[in-house]
Tab-separated table of C-alpha atoms and ligand atoms in Angstrom:
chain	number	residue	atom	x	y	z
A	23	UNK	CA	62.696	-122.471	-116.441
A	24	UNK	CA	59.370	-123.248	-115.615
A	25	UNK	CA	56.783	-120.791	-116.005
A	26	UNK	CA	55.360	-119.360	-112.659
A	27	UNK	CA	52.642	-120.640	-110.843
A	28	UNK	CA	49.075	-118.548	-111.060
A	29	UNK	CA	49.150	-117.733	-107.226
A	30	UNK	CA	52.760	-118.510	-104.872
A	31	UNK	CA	51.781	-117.451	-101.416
A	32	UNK	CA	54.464	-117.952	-98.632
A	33	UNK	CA	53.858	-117.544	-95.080
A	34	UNK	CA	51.110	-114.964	-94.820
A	35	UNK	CA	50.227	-113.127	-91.864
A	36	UNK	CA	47.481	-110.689	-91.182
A	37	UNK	CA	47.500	-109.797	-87.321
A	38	UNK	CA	44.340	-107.572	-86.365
A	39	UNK	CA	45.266	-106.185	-82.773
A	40	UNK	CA	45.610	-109.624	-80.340
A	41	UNK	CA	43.659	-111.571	-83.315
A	42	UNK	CA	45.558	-113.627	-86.046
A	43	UNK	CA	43.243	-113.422	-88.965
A	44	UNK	CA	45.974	-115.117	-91.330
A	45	UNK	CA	48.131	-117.302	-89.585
A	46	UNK	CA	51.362	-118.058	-92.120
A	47	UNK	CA	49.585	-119.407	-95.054
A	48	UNK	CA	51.251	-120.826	-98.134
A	49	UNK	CA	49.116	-121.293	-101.410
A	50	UNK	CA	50.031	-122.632	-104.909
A	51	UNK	CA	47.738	-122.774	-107.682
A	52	UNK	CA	48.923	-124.666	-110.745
A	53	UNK	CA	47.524	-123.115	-113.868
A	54	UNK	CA	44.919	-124.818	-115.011
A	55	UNK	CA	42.926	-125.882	-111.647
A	56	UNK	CA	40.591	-124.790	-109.702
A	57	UNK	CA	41.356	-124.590	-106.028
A	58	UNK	CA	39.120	-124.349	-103.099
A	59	UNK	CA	39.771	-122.239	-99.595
A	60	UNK	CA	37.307	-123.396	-97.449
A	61	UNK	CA	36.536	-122.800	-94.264
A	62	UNK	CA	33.663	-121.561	-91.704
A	63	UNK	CA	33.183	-117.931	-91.431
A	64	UNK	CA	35.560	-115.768	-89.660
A	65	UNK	CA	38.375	-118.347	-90.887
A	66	UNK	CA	40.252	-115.727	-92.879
A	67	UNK	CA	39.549	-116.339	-96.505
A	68	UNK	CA	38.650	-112.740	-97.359
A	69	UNK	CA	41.679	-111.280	-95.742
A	70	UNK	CA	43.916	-113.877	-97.252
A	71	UNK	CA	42.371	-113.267	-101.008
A	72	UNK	CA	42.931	-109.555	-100.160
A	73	UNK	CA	46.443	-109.740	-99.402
A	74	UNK	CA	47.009	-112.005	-102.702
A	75	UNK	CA	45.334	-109.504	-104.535
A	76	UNK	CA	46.876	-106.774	-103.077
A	77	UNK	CA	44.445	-104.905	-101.453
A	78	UNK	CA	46.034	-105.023	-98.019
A	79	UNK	CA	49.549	-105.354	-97.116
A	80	UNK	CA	50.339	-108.929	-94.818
A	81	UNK	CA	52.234	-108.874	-91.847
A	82	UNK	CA	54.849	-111.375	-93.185
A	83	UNK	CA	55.006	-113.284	-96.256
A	84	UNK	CA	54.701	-113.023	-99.936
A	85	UNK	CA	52.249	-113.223	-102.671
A	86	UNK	CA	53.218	-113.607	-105.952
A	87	UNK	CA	50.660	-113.937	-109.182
A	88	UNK	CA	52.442	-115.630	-111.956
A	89	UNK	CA	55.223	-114.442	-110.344
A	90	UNK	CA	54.937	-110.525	-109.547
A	91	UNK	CA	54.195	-109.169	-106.732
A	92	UNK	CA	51.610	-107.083	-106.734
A	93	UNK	CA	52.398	-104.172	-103.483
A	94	UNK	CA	55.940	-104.493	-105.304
A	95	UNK	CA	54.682	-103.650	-109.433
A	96	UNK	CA	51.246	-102.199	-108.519
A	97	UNK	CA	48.868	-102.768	-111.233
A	98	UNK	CA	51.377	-104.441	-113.708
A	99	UNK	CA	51.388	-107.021	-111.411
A	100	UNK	CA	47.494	-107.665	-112.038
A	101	UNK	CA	47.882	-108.471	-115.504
A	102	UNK	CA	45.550	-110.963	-116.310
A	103	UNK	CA	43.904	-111.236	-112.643
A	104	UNK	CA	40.598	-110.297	-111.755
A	105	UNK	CA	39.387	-110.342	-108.243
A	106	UNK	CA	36.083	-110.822	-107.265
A	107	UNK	CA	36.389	-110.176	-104.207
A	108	UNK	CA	34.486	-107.499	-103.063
A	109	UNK	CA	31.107	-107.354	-104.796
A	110	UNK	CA	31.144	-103.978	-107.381
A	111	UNK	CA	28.319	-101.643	-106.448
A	112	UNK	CA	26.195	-100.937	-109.851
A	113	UNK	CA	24.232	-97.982	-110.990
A	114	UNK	CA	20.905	-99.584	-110.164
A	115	UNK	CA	18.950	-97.587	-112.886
A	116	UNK	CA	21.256	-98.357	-115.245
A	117	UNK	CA	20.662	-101.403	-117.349
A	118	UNK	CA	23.439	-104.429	-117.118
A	119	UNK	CA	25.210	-103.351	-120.286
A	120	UNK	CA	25.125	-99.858	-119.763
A	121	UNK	CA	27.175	-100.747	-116.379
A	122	UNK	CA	29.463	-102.937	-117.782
A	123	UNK	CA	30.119	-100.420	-120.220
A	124	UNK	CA	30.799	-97.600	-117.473
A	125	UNK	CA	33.328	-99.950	-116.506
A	126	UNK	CA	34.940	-100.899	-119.289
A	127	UNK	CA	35.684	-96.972	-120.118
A	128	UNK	CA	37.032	-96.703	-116.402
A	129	UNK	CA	39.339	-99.259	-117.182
A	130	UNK	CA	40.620	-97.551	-120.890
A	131	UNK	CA	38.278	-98.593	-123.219
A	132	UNK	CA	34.905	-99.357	-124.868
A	133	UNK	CA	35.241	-103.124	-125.720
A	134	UNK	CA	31.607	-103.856	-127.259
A	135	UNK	CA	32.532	-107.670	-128.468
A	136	UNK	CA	33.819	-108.278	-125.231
A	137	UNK	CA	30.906	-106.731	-122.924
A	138	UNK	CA	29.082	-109.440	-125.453
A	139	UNK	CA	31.296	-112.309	-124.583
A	140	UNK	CA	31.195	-111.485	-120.685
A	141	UNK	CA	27.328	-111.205	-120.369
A	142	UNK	CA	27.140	-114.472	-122.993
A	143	UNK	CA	29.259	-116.407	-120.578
A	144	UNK	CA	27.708	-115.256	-117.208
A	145	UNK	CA	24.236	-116.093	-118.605
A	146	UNK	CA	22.638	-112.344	-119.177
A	147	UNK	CA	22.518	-111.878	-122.379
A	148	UNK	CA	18.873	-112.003	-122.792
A	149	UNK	CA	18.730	-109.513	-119.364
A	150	UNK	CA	21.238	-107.330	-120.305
A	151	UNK	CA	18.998	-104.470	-121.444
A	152	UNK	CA	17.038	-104.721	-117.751
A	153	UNK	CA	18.143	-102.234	-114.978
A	154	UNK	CA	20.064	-104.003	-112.403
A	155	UNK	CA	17.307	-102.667	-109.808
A	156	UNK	CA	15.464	-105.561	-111.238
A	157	UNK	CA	17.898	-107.922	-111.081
A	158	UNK	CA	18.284	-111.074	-108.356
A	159	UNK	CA	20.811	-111.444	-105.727
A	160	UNK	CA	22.203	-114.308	-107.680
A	161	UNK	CA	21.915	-112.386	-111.260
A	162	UNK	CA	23.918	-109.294	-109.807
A	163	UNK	CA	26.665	-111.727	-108.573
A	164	UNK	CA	27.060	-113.298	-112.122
A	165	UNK	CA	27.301	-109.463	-113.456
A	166	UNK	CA	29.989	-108.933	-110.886
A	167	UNK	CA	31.874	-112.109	-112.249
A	168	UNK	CA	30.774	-110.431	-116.163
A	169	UNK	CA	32.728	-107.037	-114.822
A	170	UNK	CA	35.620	-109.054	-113.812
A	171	UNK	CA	35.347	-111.129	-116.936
A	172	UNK	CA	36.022	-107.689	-119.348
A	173	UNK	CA	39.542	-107.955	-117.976
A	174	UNK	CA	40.163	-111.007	-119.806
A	175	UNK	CA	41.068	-112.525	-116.898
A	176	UNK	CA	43.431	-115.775	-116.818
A	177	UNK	CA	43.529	-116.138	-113.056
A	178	UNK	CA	40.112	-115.353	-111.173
A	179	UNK	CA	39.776	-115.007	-107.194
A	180	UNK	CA	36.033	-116.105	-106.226
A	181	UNK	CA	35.588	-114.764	-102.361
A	182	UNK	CA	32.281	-116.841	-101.616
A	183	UNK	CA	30.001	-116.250	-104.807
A	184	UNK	CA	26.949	-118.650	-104.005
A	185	UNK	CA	27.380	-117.138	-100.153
A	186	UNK	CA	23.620	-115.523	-99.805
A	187	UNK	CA	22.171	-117.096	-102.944
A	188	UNK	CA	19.324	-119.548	-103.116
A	189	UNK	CA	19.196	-122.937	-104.903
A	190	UNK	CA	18.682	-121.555	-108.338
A	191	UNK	CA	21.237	-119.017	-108.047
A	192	UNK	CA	23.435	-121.662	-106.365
A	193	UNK	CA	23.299	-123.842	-109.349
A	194	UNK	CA	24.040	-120.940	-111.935
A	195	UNK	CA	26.903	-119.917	-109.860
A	196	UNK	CA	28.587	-122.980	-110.070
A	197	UNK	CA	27.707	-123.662	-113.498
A	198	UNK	CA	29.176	-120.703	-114.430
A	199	UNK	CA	32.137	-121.450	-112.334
A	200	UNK	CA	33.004	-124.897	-114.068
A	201	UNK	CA	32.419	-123.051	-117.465
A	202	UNK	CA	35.453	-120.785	-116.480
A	203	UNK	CA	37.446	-123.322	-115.619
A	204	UNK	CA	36.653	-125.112	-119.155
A	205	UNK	CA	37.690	-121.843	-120.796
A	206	UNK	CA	40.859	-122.302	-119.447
A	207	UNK	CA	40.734	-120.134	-116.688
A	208	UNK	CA	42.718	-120.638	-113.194
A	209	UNK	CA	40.234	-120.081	-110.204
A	210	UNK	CA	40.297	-119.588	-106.410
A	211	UNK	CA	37.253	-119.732	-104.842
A	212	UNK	CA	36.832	-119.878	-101.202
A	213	UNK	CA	33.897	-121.481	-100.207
A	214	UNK	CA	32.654	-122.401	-96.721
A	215	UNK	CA	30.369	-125.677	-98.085
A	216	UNK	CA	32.015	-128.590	-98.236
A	217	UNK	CA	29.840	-129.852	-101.034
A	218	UNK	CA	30.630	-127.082	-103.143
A	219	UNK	CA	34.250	-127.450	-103.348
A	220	UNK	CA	33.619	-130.953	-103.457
A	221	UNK	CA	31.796	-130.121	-106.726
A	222	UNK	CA	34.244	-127.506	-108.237
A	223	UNK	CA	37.813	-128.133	-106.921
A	224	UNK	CA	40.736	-130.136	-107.948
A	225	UNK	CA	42.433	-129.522	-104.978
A	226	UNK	CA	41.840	-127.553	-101.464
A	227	UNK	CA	43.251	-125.865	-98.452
A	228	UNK	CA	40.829	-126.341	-95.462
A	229	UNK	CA	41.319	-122.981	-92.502
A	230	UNK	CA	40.391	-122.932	-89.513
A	231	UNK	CA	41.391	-119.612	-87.663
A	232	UNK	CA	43.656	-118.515	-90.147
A	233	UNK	CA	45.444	-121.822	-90.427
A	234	UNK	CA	45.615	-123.982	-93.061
A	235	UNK	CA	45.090	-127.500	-92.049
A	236	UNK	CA	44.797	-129.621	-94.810
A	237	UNK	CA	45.860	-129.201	-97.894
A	238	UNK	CA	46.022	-130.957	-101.274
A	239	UNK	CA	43.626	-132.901	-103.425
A	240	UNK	CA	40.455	-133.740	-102.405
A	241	UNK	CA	40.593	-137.548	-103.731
A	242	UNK	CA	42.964	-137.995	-101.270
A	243	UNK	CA	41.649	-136.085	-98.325
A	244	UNK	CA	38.058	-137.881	-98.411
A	245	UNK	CA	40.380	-141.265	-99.182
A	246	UNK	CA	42.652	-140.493	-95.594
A	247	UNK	CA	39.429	-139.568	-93.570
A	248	UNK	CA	37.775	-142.805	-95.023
A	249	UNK	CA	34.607	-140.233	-94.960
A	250	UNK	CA	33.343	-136.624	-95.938
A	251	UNK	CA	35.705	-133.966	-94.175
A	252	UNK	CA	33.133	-132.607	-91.513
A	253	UNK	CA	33.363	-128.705	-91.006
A	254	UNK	CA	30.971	-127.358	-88.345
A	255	UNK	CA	29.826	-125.151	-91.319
A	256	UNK	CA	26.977	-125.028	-92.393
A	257	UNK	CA	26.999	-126.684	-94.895
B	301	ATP	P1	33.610	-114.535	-93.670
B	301	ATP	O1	33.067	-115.655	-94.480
B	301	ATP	O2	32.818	-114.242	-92.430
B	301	ATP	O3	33.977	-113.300	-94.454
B	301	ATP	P2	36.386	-115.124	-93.671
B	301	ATP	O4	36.903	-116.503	-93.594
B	301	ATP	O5	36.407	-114.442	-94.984
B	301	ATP	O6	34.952	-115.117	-93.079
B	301	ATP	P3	37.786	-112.827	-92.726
B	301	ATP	O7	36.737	-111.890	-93.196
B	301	ATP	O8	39.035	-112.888	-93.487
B	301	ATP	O9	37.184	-114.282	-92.606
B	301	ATP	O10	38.094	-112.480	-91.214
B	301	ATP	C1	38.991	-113.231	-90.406
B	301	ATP	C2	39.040	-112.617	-89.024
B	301	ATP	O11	39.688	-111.355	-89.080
B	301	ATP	C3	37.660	-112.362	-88.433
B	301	ATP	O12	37.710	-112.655	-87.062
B	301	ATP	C4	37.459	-110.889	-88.679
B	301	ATP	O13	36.620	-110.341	-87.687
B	301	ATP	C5	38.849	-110.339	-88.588
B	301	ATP	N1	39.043	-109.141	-89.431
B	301	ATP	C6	38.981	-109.103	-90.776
B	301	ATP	N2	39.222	-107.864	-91.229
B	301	ATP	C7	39.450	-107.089	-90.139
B	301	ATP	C8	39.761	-105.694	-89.946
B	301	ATP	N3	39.886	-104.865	-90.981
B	301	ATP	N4	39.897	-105.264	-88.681
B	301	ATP	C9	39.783	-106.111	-87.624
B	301	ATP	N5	39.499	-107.426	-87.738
B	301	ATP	C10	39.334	-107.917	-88.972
């Protein structure tokens, strides 16, 4: 038997009152990848990476990562997986490392070589001894990527990490991004520029209004349209 994708999402549905937020939306993710969600704002990427995480319960439909279902196993379920998809708050006066290490004995243990590794890979090493309260937008994102890191992640959900960041911070982002990927590591990230999962992804699901309405590589998608896929994004 074949070992289980990263993410199998079957025909999610997140209603809000009269509004469809999530509109019966399947997702695979091979291992391996890295697959874009992209879509304008309000399209229903964060609600649809919180019900594959398990933070909210859909309407209908399944999600399954690497083949447990996490509101079925709890935090079993999550083995492996690291969300990031809500941005952690950090103690401001407290220096990078000294949060990461707060978190790291939340979550069972003090794991100095790995706190190492994390802030290594997300490119603070050198800042690591600076309070956050000094750090950029774009510098407190990567730590929130380094937090998610210390679970040794082998599947990581990115809910719009360059969203509010300028070019630098951009350009780390997603240098960081394709350096996870090179590790080995299967990623989501939802994205509403074009470019960007243009850049990153090996294949994509395009929403619009909680609908998916394209999906597969994006070769083939730019290919069919004969031209960039135009989103009224802003891009
Ligand atoms: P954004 O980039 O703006 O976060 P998104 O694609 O992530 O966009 P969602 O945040 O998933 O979109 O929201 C999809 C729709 O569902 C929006 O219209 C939003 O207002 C609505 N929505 C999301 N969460 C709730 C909630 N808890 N209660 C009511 N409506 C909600």
């Amino acid at each position: 038997v074949a070992a289980p994708h990263p993410i199998e999402a079957r025909g999610l549905v997140k209603r809000y009152g009269h509004l469809t937020a999530v509109d019966h939306v399947d997702i695979t993710v091979e291992a391996g990848t890295v697959y874009g969600y992209l879509g304008p704002n309000g399209a229903g990427k964060t609600t649809s990476l919180r019900m594959l995480l398990g933070l909210i319960r859909p309407d209908e439909g399944t999600a399954k990562l690497f083949g447990r279902d996490p509101l079925e196993e709890g935090a079993a379920a999550l083995d492996g997986v690291a969300g990031f998809v809500e941005a952690p708050r950090f103690y401001p006066y407290l220096s990078g490392r000294r949060n990461l290490e707060l978190m790291a004995a939340l979550d069972g243990g003090d794991a100095p070589d790995r706190i190492d590794a994390a802030l290594e890979t997300v490119g603070l090493a050198g800042r690591d001894g600076d309070k956050v309260k000094g750090y950029s937008h774009g510098m407190k994102q990567r730590l929130g990527i380094g937090a998610a890191l210390l679970r040794d992640p082998r599947l990581l959900l990115l809910d719009e990490p360059t969203t509010g960041l300028d070019p630098a911070g951009m350009r780390d982002m997603r240098e960081l991004v394709r350096r996870l990927a090179a590790d080995g590591i299967t990623v989501l990230l939802s994205s509403h520029l074009m470019g960007e999962v243009e850049e990153l992804c090996d294949r994509v699901a395009i929403v619009r209004s909680g609908r998916v309405i394209y999906e597969g590589a994006l070769d083939a998608l730019l290919r069919s349209t004969g031209q960039r896929y135009r989103l009224r994004t802003t891009d």
